[in-house]
Amino acid sequence: ALQNMNNDESAVQGKGWSILLKYLQQCGNGYLMSFIFFSILLFVLLRLLSSIWVQIWMDAGDGLEEQRRQNITFADSSALELQGLINNNPKLWLYLLIYGFIVLAMLVFGFFKGAGLLITLLRGSLK
């Protein structure tokens, strides 16, 4: 059994990328694999965008920071007091709407990514 395994390893050596490409061809056509790749890429970018959007949202506070900075009574206030609470932001609906669309897109592309990988990789391993 050990000799048989050594023969298998020597047959595979030097063919690294060609074996991977053959496996990917067995998984599905190029369009399907490209769609899955872009689904993964979009999912990762949407996760990054959600973090960035939440940071923008938190930094906006209640939208009145500039007015507080101009008011002399807030001169010695901390940054948190200057920003105010996000619940009082008049554009709260906009922040929630955009965040909701980002989460919805993450769910859709996450499903495409997971289901696509499951189906294509199983198909490639069965052939």
Short mmCIF file of N, CA and C in Angstrom, two decimals:
data_model
loop_
_atom_site.label_atom_id
_atom_site.label_comp_id
_atom_site.label_asym_id
_atom_site.label_seq_id
_atom_site.Cartn_x
_atom_site.Cartn_y
_atom_site.Cartn_z
N ALA A 1 0.82 -1.18 0.00
CA ALA A 1 0.00 0.00 0.00
C ALA A 1 0.87 1.25 0.00
N LEU A 2 2.02 1.19 0.71
CA LEU A 2 2.90 2.35 0.78
C LEU A 2 3.53 2.62 -0.59
N GLN A 3 3.90 1.57 -1.29
CA GLN A 3 4.49 1.74 -2.61
C GLN A 3 3.46 2.31 -3.59
N ASN A 4 2.21 1.86 -3.47
CA ASN A 4 1.15 2.34 -4.35
C ASN A 4 0.91 3.84 -4.12
N MET A 5 0.99 4.27 -2.85
CA MET A 5 0.79 5.67 -2.54
C MET A 5 1.94 6.51 -3.09
N ASN A 6 3.16 6.00 -3.03
CA ASN A 6 4.31 6.72 -3.59
C ASN A 6 4.17 6.87 -5.10
N ASN A 7 3.64 5.84 -5.77
CA ASN A 7 3.44 5.94 -7.21
C ASN A 7 2.41 7.01 -7.55
N ASP A 8 1.36 7.11 -6.73
CA ASP A 8 0.34 8.13 -6.95
C ASP A 8 0.92 9.53 -6.77
N GLU A 9 1.76 9.69 -5.75
CA GLU A 9 2.36 11.00 -5.50
C GLU A 9 3.31 11.38 -6.62
N SER A 10 4.09 10.46 -7.12
CA SER A 10 5.04 10.79 -8.19
C SER A 10 4.30 11.09 -9.50
N ALA A 11 3.13 10.50 -9.70
CA ALA A 11 2.35 10.78 -10.90
C ALA A 11 1.74 12.17 -10.85
N VAL A 12 1.50 12.67 -9.65
CA VAL A 12 0.86 13.98 -9.48
C VAL A 12 1.89 15.11 -9.47
N GLN A 13 3.12 14.84 -9.05
CA GLN A 13 4.13 15.89 -8.93
C GLN A 13 4.41 16.52 -10.29
N GLY A 14 4.53 17.85 -10.28
CA GLY A 14 4.82 18.57 -11.51
C GLY A 14 3.57 18.92 -12.31
N LYS A 15 2.42 18.55 -11.84
CA LYS A 15 1.18 18.83 -12.57
C LYS A 15 0.23 19.69 -11.74
N GLY A 16 0.73 20.42 -10.75
CA GLY A 16 -0.09 21.14 -9.79
C GLY A 16 -1.24 21.94 -10.38
N TRP A 17 -0.93 22.94 -11.21
CA TRP A 17 -1.97 23.80 -11.73
C TRP A 17 -2.86 23.09 -12.73
N SER A 18 -2.29 22.18 -13.49
CA SER A 18 -3.11 21.49 -14.50
C SER A 18 -4.18 20.62 -13.84
N ILE A 19 -3.85 20.02 -12.70
CA ILE A 19 -4.84 19.21 -11.99
C ILE A 19 -5.94 20.09 -11.42
N LEU A 20 -5.57 21.24 -10.85
CA LEU A 20 -6.56 22.16 -10.31
C LEU A 20 -7.49 22.67 -11.42
N LEU A 21 -6.92 23.03 -12.56
CA LEU A 21 -7.74 23.51 -13.68
C LEU A 21 -8.66 22.43 -14.21
N LYS A 22 -8.18 21.20 -14.24
CA LYS A 22 -9.04 20.09 -14.69
C LYS A 22 -10.19 19.88 -13.70
N TYR A 23 -9.92 19.99 -12.42
CA TYR A 23 -10.97 19.84 -11.42
C TYR A 23 -12.00 20.96 -11.56
N LEU A 24 -11.53 22.19 -11.77
CA LEU A 24 -12.46 23.31 -11.93
C LEU A 24 -13.30 23.17 -13.20
N GLN A 25 -12.72 22.58 -14.25
CA GLN A 25 -13.51 22.32 -15.47
C GLN A 25 -14.58 21.28 -15.20
N GLN A 26 -14.29 20.31 -14.36
CA GLN A 26 -15.28 19.31 -14.01
C GLN A 26 -16.39 19.88 -13.13
N CYS A 27 -16.07 20.94 -12.40
CA CYS A 27 -17.07 21.56 -11.52
C CYS A 27 -18.15 22.28 -12.31
N GLY A 28 -17.81 22.89 -13.39
CA GLY A 28 -18.80 23.62 -14.17
C GLY A 28 -18.12 24.47 -15.23
N ASN A 29 -18.94 25.08 -16.08
CA ASN A 29 -18.36 25.89 -17.15
C ASN A 29 -17.77 27.19 -16.58
N GLY A 30 -17.07 27.91 -17.43
CA GLY A 30 -16.38 29.11 -16.99
C GLY A 30 -17.32 30.21 -16.53
N TYR A 31 -18.50 30.31 -17.15
CA TYR A 31 -19.45 31.34 -16.75
C TYR A 31 -19.95 31.10 -15.33
N LEU A 32 -20.24 29.85 -15.02
CA LEU A 32 -20.73 29.52 -13.68
C LEU A 32 -19.65 29.76 -12.64
N MET A 33 -18.44 29.36 -12.92
CA MET A 33 -17.35 29.57 -11.97
C MET A 33 -17.05 31.06 -11.81
N SER A 34 -17.16 31.84 -12.89
CA SER A 34 -16.96 33.29 -12.80
C SER A 34 -18.06 33.92 -11.95
N PHE A 35 -19.30 33.47 -12.12
CA PHE A 35 -20.41 33.98 -11.32
C PHE A 35 -20.18 33.71 -9.84
N ILE A 36 -19.72 32.52 -9.51
CA ILE A 36 -19.45 32.18 -8.12
C ILE A 36 -18.30 33.02 -7.57
N PHE A 37 -17.26 33.20 -8.39
CA PHE A 37 -16.13 34.02 -7.95
C PHE A 37 -16.57 35.45 -7.66
N PHE A 38 -17.37 36.03 -8.56
CA PHE A 38 -17.84 37.40 -8.34
C PHE A 38 -18.84 37.49 -7.19
N SER A 39 -19.58 36.42 -6.94
CA SER A 39 -20.47 36.40 -5.77
C SER A 39 -19.65 36.43 -4.48
N ILE A 40 -18.58 35.68 -4.45
CA ILE A 40 -17.69 35.69 -3.28
C ILE A 40 -17.07 37.07 -3.11
N LEU A 41 -16.59 37.65 -4.22
CA LEU A 41 -15.96 38.96 -4.17
C LEU A 41 -16.95 40.02 -3.70
N LEU A 42 -18.16 40.02 -4.23
CA LEU A 42 -19.18 40.98 -3.81
C LEU A 42 -19.57 40.79 -2.35
N PHE A 43 -19.66 39.55 -1.91
CA PHE A 43 -19.99 39.29 -0.51
C PHE A 43 -18.94 39.90 0.42
N VAL A 44 -17.68 39.71 0.09
CA VAL A 44 -16.59 40.25 0.92
C VAL A 44 -16.62 41.78 0.89
N LEU A 45 -16.84 42.36 -0.28
CA LEU A 45 -16.89 43.81 -0.38
C LEU A 45 -18.09 44.38 0.37
N LEU A 46 -19.22 43.68 0.33
CA LEU A 46 -20.40 44.14 1.06
C LEU A 46 -20.20 44.06 2.57
N ARG A 47 -19.48 43.05 3.03
CA ARG A 47 -19.17 42.98 4.47
C ARG A 47 -18.30 44.16 4.88
N LEU A 48 -17.34 44.49 4.03
CA LEU A 48 -16.48 45.65 4.30
C LEU A 48 -17.30 46.94 4.26
N LEU A 49 -18.18 47.06 3.27
CA LEU A 49 -19.02 48.24 3.15
C LEU A 49 -19.95 48.40 4.34
N SER A 50 -20.45 47.30 4.87
CA SER A 50 -21.34 47.42 6.03
C SER A 50 -20.59 47.99 7.24
N SER A 51 -19.37 47.58 7.43
CA SER A 51 -18.57 48.14 8.54
C SER A 51 -18.27 49.62 8.33
N ILE A 52 -17.95 49.97 7.09
CA ILE A 52 -17.66 51.37 6.79
C ILE A 52 -18.91 52.21 6.97
N TRP A 53 -20.06 51.70 6.50
CA TRP A 53 -21.31 52.47 6.61
C TRP A 53 -21.71 52.68 8.08
N VAL A 54 -21.56 51.66 8.90
CA VAL A 54 -21.88 51.81 10.32
C VAL A 54 -20.96 52.85 10.96
N GLN A 55 -19.70 52.87 10.55
CA GLN A 55 -18.78 53.87 11.10
C GLN A 55 -19.19 55.28 10.66
N ILE A 56 -19.58 55.44 9.40
CA ILE A 56 -20.06 56.74 8.93
C ILE A 56 -21.29 57.16 9.71
N TRP A 57 -22.18 56.21 9.93
CA TRP A 57 -23.42 56.45 10.65
C TRP A 57 -23.13 56.90 12.09
N MET A 58 -22.23 56.20 12.76
CA MET A 58 -21.90 56.55 14.14
C MET A 58 -21.21 57.90 14.22
N ASP A 59 -20.34 58.19 13.26
CA ASP A 59 -19.64 59.47 13.26
C ASP A 59 -20.57 60.64 13.00
N ALA A 60 -21.68 60.40 12.32
CA ALA A 60 -22.62 61.49 12.02
C ALA A 60 -23.35 61.94 13.27
N GLY A 61 -23.54 61.06 14.23
CA GLY A 61 -24.25 61.41 15.45
C GLY A 61 -25.67 61.85 15.14
N ASP A 62 -26.07 62.98 15.71
CA ASP A 62 -27.43 63.46 15.43
C ASP A 62 -27.45 64.52 14.33
N GLY A 63 -26.30 64.77 13.70
CA GLY A 63 -26.24 65.70 12.59
C GLY A 63 -26.09 67.15 13.00
N LEU A 64 -25.94 67.43 14.25
CA LEU A 64 -25.86 68.81 14.74
C LEU A 64 -24.49 69.16 15.31
N GLU A 65 -23.48 68.38 14.99
CA GLU A 65 -22.15 68.61 15.58
C GLU A 65 -21.59 69.97 15.19
N GLU A 66 -21.76 70.38 13.94
CA GLU A 66 -21.21 71.65 13.49
C GLU A 66 -21.86 72.83 14.22
N GLN A 67 -23.16 72.74 14.46
CA GLN A 67 -23.84 73.81 15.20
C GLN A 67 -23.35 73.87 16.65
N ARG A 68 -23.10 72.71 17.24
CA ARG A 68 -22.60 72.68 18.62
C ARG A 68 -21.19 73.25 18.70
N ARG A 69 -20.37 73.00 17.70
CA ARG A 69 -19.00 73.53 17.70
C ARG A 69 -19.02 75.06 17.61
N GLN A 70 -19.98 75.61 16.91
CA GLN A 70 -20.08 77.06 16.78
C GLN A 70 -20.66 77.71 18.04
N ASN A 71 -21.38 76.95 18.83
CA ASN A 71 -21.99 77.47 20.05
C ASN A 71 -20.94 77.49 21.16
N ILE A 72 -20.78 78.61 21.78
CA ILE A 72 -19.73 78.79 22.79
C ILE A 72 -19.97 77.94 24.04
N THR A 73 -21.22 77.57 24.35
CA THR A 73 -21.49 76.79 25.55
C THR A 73 -20.99 75.36 25.44
N PHE A 74 -20.73 74.89 24.23
CA PHE A 74 -20.22 73.53 24.04
C PHE A 74 -18.70 73.52 23.82
N ALA A 75 -18.02 74.59 24.15
CA ALA A 75 -16.58 74.71 23.87
C ALA A 75 -15.77 73.65 24.60
N ASP A 76 -16.13 73.31 25.82
CA ASP A 76 -15.36 72.34 26.59
C ASP A 76 -15.98 70.95 26.58
N SER A 77 -16.84 70.67 25.64
CA SER A 77 -17.54 69.37 25.59
C SER A 77 -16.67 68.31 24.95
N SER A 78 -16.97 67.07 25.30
CA SER A 78 -16.25 65.96 24.70
C SER A 78 -16.77 65.70 23.28
N ALA A 79 -16.06 64.87 22.55
CA ALA A 79 -16.46 64.56 21.17
C ALA A 79 -17.81 63.85 21.16
N LEU A 80 -18.07 63.02 22.15
CA LEU A 80 -19.34 62.30 22.22
C LEU A 80 -20.50 63.26 22.44
N GLU A 81 -20.30 64.24 23.30
CA GLU A 81 -21.35 65.24 23.53
C GLU A 81 -21.59 66.11 22.30
N LEU A 82 -20.52 66.40 21.55
CA LEU A 82 -20.66 67.21 20.35
C LEU A 82 -21.42 66.46 19.25
N GLN A 83 -21.17 65.18 19.13
CA GLN A 83 -21.83 64.40 18.08
C GLN A 83 -23.30 64.18 18.37
N GLY A 84 -23.66 63.98 19.59
CA GLY A 84 -25.04 63.70 19.93
C GLY A 84 -25.40 62.24 19.70
N LEU A 85 -26.65 61.91 19.96
CA LEU A 85 -27.11 60.52 19.82
C LEU A 85 -27.61 60.25 18.41
N ILE A 86 -27.32 59.07 17.90
CA ILE A 86 -27.74 58.74 16.54
C ILE A 86 -29.25 58.61 16.43
N ASN A 87 -29.93 58.32 17.54
CA ASN A 87 -31.40 58.20 17.51
C ASN A 87 -32.08 59.51 17.17
N ASN A 88 -31.41 60.64 17.41
CA ASN A 88 -31.99 61.95 17.17
C ASN A 88 -31.64 62.52 15.79
N ASN A 89 -30.93 61.75 14.98
CA ASN A 89 -30.55 62.23 13.65
C ASN A 89 -31.77 62.30 12.75
N PRO A 90 -32.01 63.45 12.10
CA PRO A 90 -33.18 63.55 11.22
C PRO A 90 -33.07 62.67 9.98
N LYS A 91 -31.89 62.24 9.63
CA LYS A 91 -31.69 61.34 8.48
C LYS A 91 -31.54 59.89 8.91
N LEU A 92 -32.07 59.55 10.05
CA LEU A 92 -31.95 58.18 10.55
C LEU A 92 -32.55 57.18 9.57
N TRP A 93 -33.66 57.53 8.95
CA TRP A 93 -34.31 56.64 7.98
C TRP A 93 -33.37 56.32 6.82
N LEU A 94 -32.58 57.31 6.39
CA LEU A 94 -31.65 57.09 5.28
C LEU A 94 -30.55 56.12 5.67
N TYR A 95 -29.99 56.31 6.85
CA TYR A 95 -28.93 55.41 7.32
C TYR A 95 -29.46 53.98 7.45
N LEU A 96 -30.67 53.84 8.00
CA LEU A 96 -31.26 52.51 8.15
C LEU A 96 -31.59 51.88 6.80
N LEU A 97 -32.08 52.68 5.86
CA LEU A 97 -32.43 52.16 4.54
C LEU A 97 -31.20 51.64 3.81
N ILE A 98 -30.15 52.41 3.81
CA ILE A 98 -28.92 51.98 3.12
C ILE A 98 -28.33 50.76 3.81
N TYR A 99 -28.32 50.75 5.13
CA TYR A 99 -27.81 49.58 5.85
C TYR A 99 -28.67 48.35 5.57
N GLY A 100 -29.97 48.53 5.49
CA GLY A 100 -30.87 47.42 5.16
C GLY A 100 -30.59 46.85 3.78
N PHE A 101 -30.35 47.74 2.79
CA PHE A 101 -30.01 47.27 1.44
C PHE A 101 -28.69 46.52 1.43
N ILE A 102 -27.73 46.99 2.20
CA ILE A 102 -26.43 46.30 2.27
C ILE A 102 -26.62 44.91 2.86
N VAL A 103 -27.39 44.79 3.94
CA VAL A 103 -27.63 43.48 4.57
C VAL A 103 -28.39 42.56 3.62
N LEU A 104 -29.39 43.10 2.92
CA LEU A 104 -30.15 42.29 1.96
C LEU A 104 -29.25 41.78 0.84
N ALA A 105 -28.39 42.65 0.31
CA ALA A 105 -27.46 42.23 -0.74
C ALA A 105 -26.47 41.19 -0.20
N MET A 106 -26.05 41.34 1.06
CA MET A 106 -25.16 40.33 1.65
C MET A 106 -25.85 38.98 1.74
N LEU A 107 -27.13 38.98 2.10
CA LEU A 107 -27.87 37.72 2.18
C LEU A 107 -28.00 37.06 0.80
N VAL A 108 -28.31 37.85 -0.21
CA VAL A 108 -28.48 37.30 -1.56
C VAL A 108 -27.17 36.73 -2.08
N PHE A 109 -26.11 37.54 -2.02
CA PHE A 109 -24.82 37.05 -2.54
C PHE A 109 -24.21 35.97 -1.65
N GLY A 110 -24.52 36.00 -0.38
CA GLY A 110 -24.07 34.91 0.50
C GLY A 110 -24.74 33.59 0.13
N PHE A 111 -26.03 33.66 -0.23
CA PHE A 111 -26.74 32.45 -0.67
C PHE A 111 -26.15 31.95 -1.99
N PHE A 112 -25.94 32.87 -2.95
CA PHE A 112 -25.35 32.47 -4.23
C PHE A 112 -23.98 31.84 -4.01
N LYS A 113 -23.20 32.44 -3.13
CA LYS A 113 -21.86 31.93 -2.85
C LYS A 113 -21.93 30.53 -2.25
N GLY A 114 -22.73 30.37 -1.22
CA GLY A 114 -22.80 29.08 -0.53
C GLY A 114 -23.39 27.98 -1.39
N ALA A 115 -24.55 28.26 -1.99
CA ALA A 115 -25.20 27.24 -2.81
C ALA A 115 -24.38 26.93 -4.06
N GLY A 116 -23.81 27.97 -4.66
CA GLY A 116 -23.00 27.76 -5.86
C GLY A 116 -21.78 26.91 -5.58
N LEU A 117 -21.08 27.22 -4.50
CA LEU A 117 -19.90 26.42 -4.16
C LEU A 117 -20.28 24.99 -3.82
N LEU A 118 -21.35 24.81 -3.07
CA LEU A 118 -21.77 23.47 -2.69
C LEU A 118 -22.09 22.63 -3.92
N ILE A 119 -22.89 23.17 -4.81
CA ILE A 119 -23.31 22.41 -5.99
C ILE A 119 -22.15 22.13 -6.93
N THR A 120 -21.37 23.17 -7.24
CA THR A 120 -20.31 22.97 -8.23
C THR A 120 -19.17 22.11 -7.70
N LEU A 121 -18.77 22.30 -6.45
CA LEU A 121 -17.66 21.50 -5.93
C LEU A 121 -18.07 20.04 -5.74
N LEU A 122 -19.31 19.81 -5.35
CA LEU A 122 -19.79 18.42 -5.26
C LEU A 122 -19.86 17.79 -6.65
N ARG A 123 -20.32 18.56 -7.63
CA ARG A 123 -20.38 18.04 -9.00
C ARG A 123 -18.98 17.68 -9.51
N GLY A 124 -18.01 18.54 -9.20
CA GLY A 124 -16.64 18.26 -9.64
C GLY A 124 -16.03 17.06 -8.95
N SER A 125 -16.37 16.83 -7.71
CA SER A 125 -15.78 15.68 -7.01
C SER A 125 -16.47 14.37 -7.38
N LEU A 126 -17.68 14.44 -7.90
CA LEU A 126 -18.36 13.21 -8.29
C LEU A 126 -17.92 12.72 -9.66
N LYS A 127 -17.37 13.59 -10.48
CA LYS A 127 -16.95 13.18 -11.85
C LYS A 127 -15.59 12.54 -11.84
#
